[in-house]
């Protein structure tokens, strides 16, 4: 990698690995910025004057009404230069629905000559199924069905496969009309792909952390060529996932670009992992904590367009 390494501060909230149905953490956020040490320190000092906490915990700031103006001031400061920050946000239950489409329905479509990814057909199917499972049944049934698929793809054992198949077939026999048609999308792959397909699915296919990092990394590379030094908290669960960082910072990957409606992935990522303890890195991460919380804070002000 050539050029000066630029710091890219990264912080995560709601990371639960392959468990995308954790009730207490329905949203997964990855927040980034490329502020210098001085910029991060000055931003925090100007927007959060009087906040003595060592970390800018959004949940703590939001509980106290007198800090809301500080959160809004922080968001406005970031909006003034939106190419310096980026956040990737995922609703995890819906993300699991898209992964069921990717790993359970798309392979069957591909086997029969259909390109489910053309014109965003995979997104359309996920939207339809997510809505219909609630509309024709309930949010509780949708969650129950997705939980069975999550267990099946995480364990990839014949026992979990049969449990999932039994749930789908039992419900399919109980209903008719539109509801039976919806369940047919789930049942066909049991008949035509079978357990052999599940056993051959790669590990960690339900972990969406790398997906978000790739999209954020591509967005940053569109604006600044880097190379990038990632600064993040060593104590977080995601920071301990060596496989993620090995894949994200691998310089040996051949050049490749994958485009789908609304998403682009480009390799290699031009990223170098590096932990930076100390006061300066602390300020970078603190600014990310504020951004991470700001991604879920909804003040009454016009939206802006910047990094995803």
Coordinates of C-alpha atoms in Angstrom, one line a residue:
X1 CA 0.0 0.0 0.0
X2 CA 1.3 3.4 -0.9
X3 CA 0.5 6.8 0.5
X4 CA 0.0 8.2 4.0
X5 CA -2.2 6.1 6.2
X6 CA -5.4 7.9 7.2
X7 CA -7.1 7.0 10.5
X8 CA -10.6 5.6 10.3
X9 CA -12.3 5.4 13.7
X10 CA -14.8 2.7 14.0
X11 CA -17.3 1.8 16.7
X12 CA -20.1 -0.7 16.8
X13 CA -23.4 -1.1 18.7
X14 CA -25.7 -4.1 18.7
X15 CA -23.1 -6.7 17.5
X16 CA -24.4 -10.2 18.3
X17 CA -22.6 -12.2 15.6
X18 CA -24.9 -14.8 14.0
X19 CA -27.7 -14.2 16.5
X20 CA -29.8 -11.7 14.6
X21 CA -32.9 -12.2 16.8
X22 CA -31.6 -10.9 20.1
X23 CA -34.7 -9.1 21.5
X24 CA -32.7 -6.5 23.5
X25 CA -30.6 -5.5 20.5
X26 CA -32.7 -5.4 17.3
X27 CA -30.4 -2.8 15.6
X28 CA -26.8 -3.1 14.6
X29 CA -24.9 0.1 13.9
X30 CA -21.3 0.7 12.7
X31 CA -20.2 4.3 12.9
X32 CA -17.0 5.8 11.3
X33 CA -15.2 9.0 11.0
X34 CA -11.8 10.2 9.7
X35 CA -11.2 13.1 12.0
X36 CA -7.7 13.8 13.1
X37 CA -6.8 13.6 16.8
X38 CA -7.1 17.4 17.1
X39 CA -10.4 17.6 15.2
X40 CA -12.0 14.9 17.3
X41 CA -10.9 16.6 20.5
X42 CA -12.2 20.0 19.4
X43 CA -15.5 18.6 18.2
X44 CA -16.2 16.9 21.5
X45 CA -15.2 20.0 23.5
X46 CA -17.4 22.2 21.4
X47 CA -20.5 20.0 21.4
X48 CA -20.4 18.2 24.7
X49 CA -19.0 20.9 27.0
X50 CA -19.9 20.0 30.6
X51 CA -20.3 16.3 30.0
X52 CA -17.7 14.8 32.3
X53 CA -18.1 11.2 31.3
X54 CA -15.1 9.4 29.8
X55 CA -17.3 8.0 27.1
X56 CA -20.2 9.6 25.1
X57 CA -22.8 6.9 25.8
X58 CA -25.8 7.8 23.8
X59 CA -28.2 5.9 26.1
X60 CA -26.9 7.9 29.0
X61 CA -27.1 11.2 27.2
X62 CA -30.6 10.6 25.8
X63 CA -32.0 9.8 29.3
X64 CA -31.1 13.3 30.4
X65 CA -33.2 15.9 28.6
X66 CA -30.7 18.6 29.2
X67 CA -28.2 16.8 26.9
X68 CA -30.6 16.6 23.9
X69 CA -29.4 20.0 22.6
X70 CA -25.8 18.7 22.7
X71 CA -26.8 15.7 20.6
X72 CA -28.5 17.9 18.0
X73 CA -25.5 20.3 18.0
X74 CA -23.2 17.3 17.3
X75 CA -25.4 16.0 14.4
X76 CA -25.5 19.5 12.9
X77 CA -21.7 19.8 13.2
X78 CA -21.3 16.5 11.3
X79 CA -23.9 17.5 8.7
X80 CA -21.8 20.5 7.9
X81 CA -19.2 18.2 6.4
X82 CA -20.9 14.8 5.7
X83 CA -18.0 13.3 3.8
X84 CA -16.1 13.0 7.1
X85 CA -18.5 10.5 8.7
X86 CA -20.4 7.4 7.8
X87 CA -22.8 5.0 9.5
X88 CA -24.1 1.6 8.4
X89 CA -27.4 0.6 10.2
X90 CA -29.1 -2.8 9.9
X91 CA -32.5 -4.0 11.3
X92 CA -31.3 -7.5 12.2
X93 CA -34.6 -9.4 11.9
X94 CA -35.1 -8.0 8.4
X95 CA -31.4 -8.7 7.6
X96 CA -32.0 -12.4 8.6
X97 CA -35.0 -12.5 6.2
X98 CA -32.7 -11.3 3.3
X99 CA -30.1 -14.0 4.3
X100 CA -32.8 -16.7 4.1
X101 CA -33.5 -15.5 0.6
X102 CA -29.8 -15.5 -0.3
X103 CA -29.0 -18.9 1.1
X104 CA -32.3 -20.8 0.8
X105 CA -34.3 -19.4 -2.1
X106 CA -31.7 -17.9 -4.5
X107 CA -29.7 -21.2 -4.9
X108 CA -32.9 -23.0 -6.0
X109 CA -33.7 -20.2 -8.4
X110 CA -30.2 -20.3 -9.8
X111 CA -30.3 -24.1 -10.3
X112 CA -33.4 -23.6 -12.5
X113 CA -31.9 -20.7 -14.5
X114 CA -33.4 -17.7 -12.7
X115 CA -31.2 -14.8 -11.7
X116 CA -32.9 -13.6 -8.5
X117 CA -30.4 -10.8 -8.1
X118 CA -31.4 -9.2 -11.4
X119 CA -33.0 -5.8 -10.9
X120 CA -33.0 -6.4 -7.1
X121 CA -35.4 -9.4 -7.2
X122 CA -33.8 -10.7 -4.0
X123 CA -34.7 -7.5 -2.2
X124 CA -38.2 -7.6 -3.5
X125 CA -38.7 -11.1 -2.4
X126 CA -37.4 -10.4 1.1
X127 CA -39.7 -7.3 1.4
X128 CA -42.7 -9.4 0.3
X129 CA -42.0 -12.3 2.6
X130 CA -41.2 -10.1 5.6
X131 CA -44.4 -8.2 5.2
X132 CA -46.6 -11.2 4.4
X133 CA -45.4 -13.3 7.3
X134 CA -46.6 -10.5 9.6
X135 CA -49.8 -9.6 7.6
X136 CA -51.0 -13.2 7.1
X137 CA -49.8 -14.4 10.5
X138 CA -48.2 -12.2 13.1
X139 CA -44.8 -10.7 14.1
X140 CA -44.5 -13.6 16.6
X141 CA -44.9 -16.3 13.9
X142 CA -42.4 -14.5 11.6
X143 CA -39.9 -14.4 14.4
X144 CA -40.5 -18.1 15.2
X145 CA -40.0 -19.1 11.6
X146 CA -36.8 -17.0 11.2
X147 CA -35.5 -18.4 14.5
X148 CA -35.8 -22.0 13.1
X149 CA -33.9 -20.9 9.9
X150 CA -31.3 -19.2 12.0
X151 CA -30.7 -22.3 14.1
X152 CA -30.5 -24.4 11.0
X153 CA -27.9 -22.3 9.2
X154 CA -25.8 -21.8 12.4
X155 CA -25.7 -25.5 13.4
X156 CA -26.0 -27.0 9.9
X157 CA -27.0 -30.3 11.5
X158 CA -29.6 -32.8 10.4
X159 CA -31.5 -32.3 13.7
X160 CA -31.9 -28.5 13.1
X161 CA -32.7 -29.1 9.5
X162 CA -35.5 -31.5 10.4
X163 CA -36.9 -29.1 13.1
X164 CA -37.1 -26.3 10.6
X165 CA -38.6 -28.5 7.9
X166 CA -41.2 -29.9 10.3
X167 CA -42.3 -26.4 11.4
X168 CA -42.8 -25.2 7.7
X169 CA -44.6 -28.4 6.7
X170 CA -46.9 -28.5 9.7
X171 CA -48.0 -24.9 9.2
X172 CA -48.3 -25.4 5.4
X173 CA -50.7 -28.3 6.0
X174 CA -52.8 -26.2 8.4
X175 CA -53.4 -23.2 6.0
X176 CA -54.6 -22.7 2.5
X177 CA -54.9 -20.0 -0.2
X178 CA -52.4 -17.1 0.0
X179 CA -50.8 -18.3 3.2
X180 CA -50.0 -21.7 1.7
X181 CA -48.5 -19.9 -1.3
X182 CA -46.2 -17.8 1.0
X183 CA -45.0 -20.9 2.8
X184 CA -44.3 -22.6 -0.5
X185 CA -41.3 -20.2 -0.9
X186 CA -39.8 -21.8 2.2
X187 CA -40.8 -25.4 1.6
X188 CA -39.6 -25.9 -2.0
X189 CA -35.9 -25.9 -1.1
X190 CA -36.5 -28.7 1.5
X191 CA -37.7 -30.9 -1.3
X192 CA -35.3 -29.8 -4.1
X193 CA -32.1 -28.8 -2.3
X194 CA -32.3 -30.9 0.9
X195 CA -30.0 -31.3 3.8
X196 CA -26.9 -31.6 1.5
X197 CA -27.3 -27.9 0.6
X198 CA -27.5 -26.9 4.3
X199 CA -24.4 -29.0 5.2
X200 CA -22.4 -27.3 2.4
X201 CA -23.3 -23.7 3.5
X202 CA -20.1 -21.9 4.7
X203 CA -19.6 -20.9 8.3
X204 CA -20.7 -17.5 9.6
X205 CA -23.1 -16.8 6.7
X206 CA -25.5 -15.0 9.1
X207 CA -22.8 -12.7 10.5
X208 CA -23.5 -9.3 8.9
X209 CA -20.6 -7.4 10.5
X210 CA -18.2 -7.8 7.5
X211 CA -21.0 -6.9 5.1
X212 CA -21.3 -3.5 6.8
X213 CA -17.6 -3.0 6.9
X214 CA -17.2 -3.7 3.2
X215 CA -19.9 -1.2 2.3
X216 CA -18.5 1.5 4.6
X217 CA -15.0 0.8 3.3
X218 CA -16.0 1.1 -0.3
X219 CA -17.8 4.4 0.5
X220 CA -14.6 5.8 2.1
X221 CA -12.4 4.6 -0.7
X222 CA -14.7 6.5 -3.2
X223 CA -13.9 9.7 -1.4
X224 CA -10.3 9.1 -0.2
X225 CA -8.0 6.5 -1.5
X226 CA -6.3 5.8 1.8
X227 CA -4.7 3.5 2.8
X228 CA -6.7 3.3 6.0
X229 CA -5.7 2.5 9.6
X230 CA -8.7 1.3 11.5
X231 CA -8.9 2.5 15.1
X232 CA -11.4 0.6 17.3
X233 CA -12.0 -0.6 20.8
X234 CA -10.1 -3.7 21.6
X235 CA -12.6 -4.7 24.3
X236 CA -15.6 -5.1 22.0
X237 CA -16.9 -8.5 20.9
X238 CA -16.5 -7.6 17.3
X239 CA -12.9 -6.5 17.7
X240 CA -12.1 -10.0 19.0
X241 CA -13.4 -11.7 15.8
X242 CA -10.1 -12.3 14.1
X243 CA -11.6 -13.7 10.9
X244 CA -13.4 -10.4 10.2
X245 CA -10.2 -8.3 10.4
X246 CA -8.2 -10.8 8.5
X247 CA -10.6 -10.6 5.7
X248 CA -11.1 -6.9 5.9
X249 CA -7.4 -6.0 5.9
X250 CA -6.1 -8.7 3.5
X251 CA -3.9 -7.2 0.9
X252 CA -3.5 -10.4 -1.1
X253 CA -7.1 -10.5 -2.4
X254 CA -7.3 -10.0 -6.2
X255 CA -9.0 -6.8 -7.4
X256 CA -12.7 -7.3 -7.8
X257 CA -15.9 -5.2 -7.8
X258 CA -19.4 -6.6 -7.1
X259 CA -22.4 -4.4 -7.8
X260 CA -26.0 -5.0 -6.8
X261 CA -28.9 -2.5 -6.6
X262 CA -28.0 -0.2 -3.7
X263 CA -24.8 -2.0 -2.7
X264 CA -21.2 -2.2 -4.0
X265 CA -18.4 -4.3 -2.7
X266 CA -14.8 -3.8 -3.8
X267 CA -11.7 -5.7 -2.9
X268 CA -9.0 -5.4 -1.6
X269 CA -10.3 -2.9 0.9
X270 CA -7.0 -0.9 1.3
X271 CA -7.3 -1.2 5.0
X272 CA -4.7 -1.9 7.7
X273 CA -5.9 -2.9 11.2
X274 CA -4.2 -1.1 14.0
X275 CA -5.1 -0.6 17.7
X276 CA -4.2 2.8 19.1
X277 CA -4.5 3.1 22.9
X278 CA -4.2 6.5 24.6
X279 CA -5.9 9.8 24.8
X280 CA -6.0 10.7 21.1
X281 CA -7.5 7.4 20.1
X282 CA -10.0 7.7 22.9
X283 CA -11.2 11.0 21.4
X284 CA -11.6 9.4 18.0
X285 CA -13.7 6.6 19.5
X286 CA -15.7 9.0 21.7
X287 CA -16.7 10.9 18.5
X288 CA -17.8 7.6 17.0
X289 CA -19.9 6.9 20.1
X290 CA -21.8 10.1 19.5
X291 CA -22.2 9.3 15.9
X292 CA -23.4 5.8 16.6
X293 CA -26.1 7.2 19.0
X294 CA -27.0 9.9 16.5
X295 CA -27.9 7.3 14.0
X296 CA -30.9 6.4 16.1
X297 CA -31.7 9.9 17.3
X298 CA -34.4 11.6 15.3
X299 CA -34.4 15.4 15.7
X300 CA -36.9 17.5 13.8
X301 CA -34.6 18.7 11.0
X302 CA -34.2 18.0 7.3
X303 CA -32.4 14.8 6.3
X304 CA -29.0 14.8 4.7
X305 CA -27.3 12.7 2.1
X306 CA -23.7 11.5 2.8
X307 CA -22.0 8.2 3.3
X308 CA -24.3 5.2 3.9

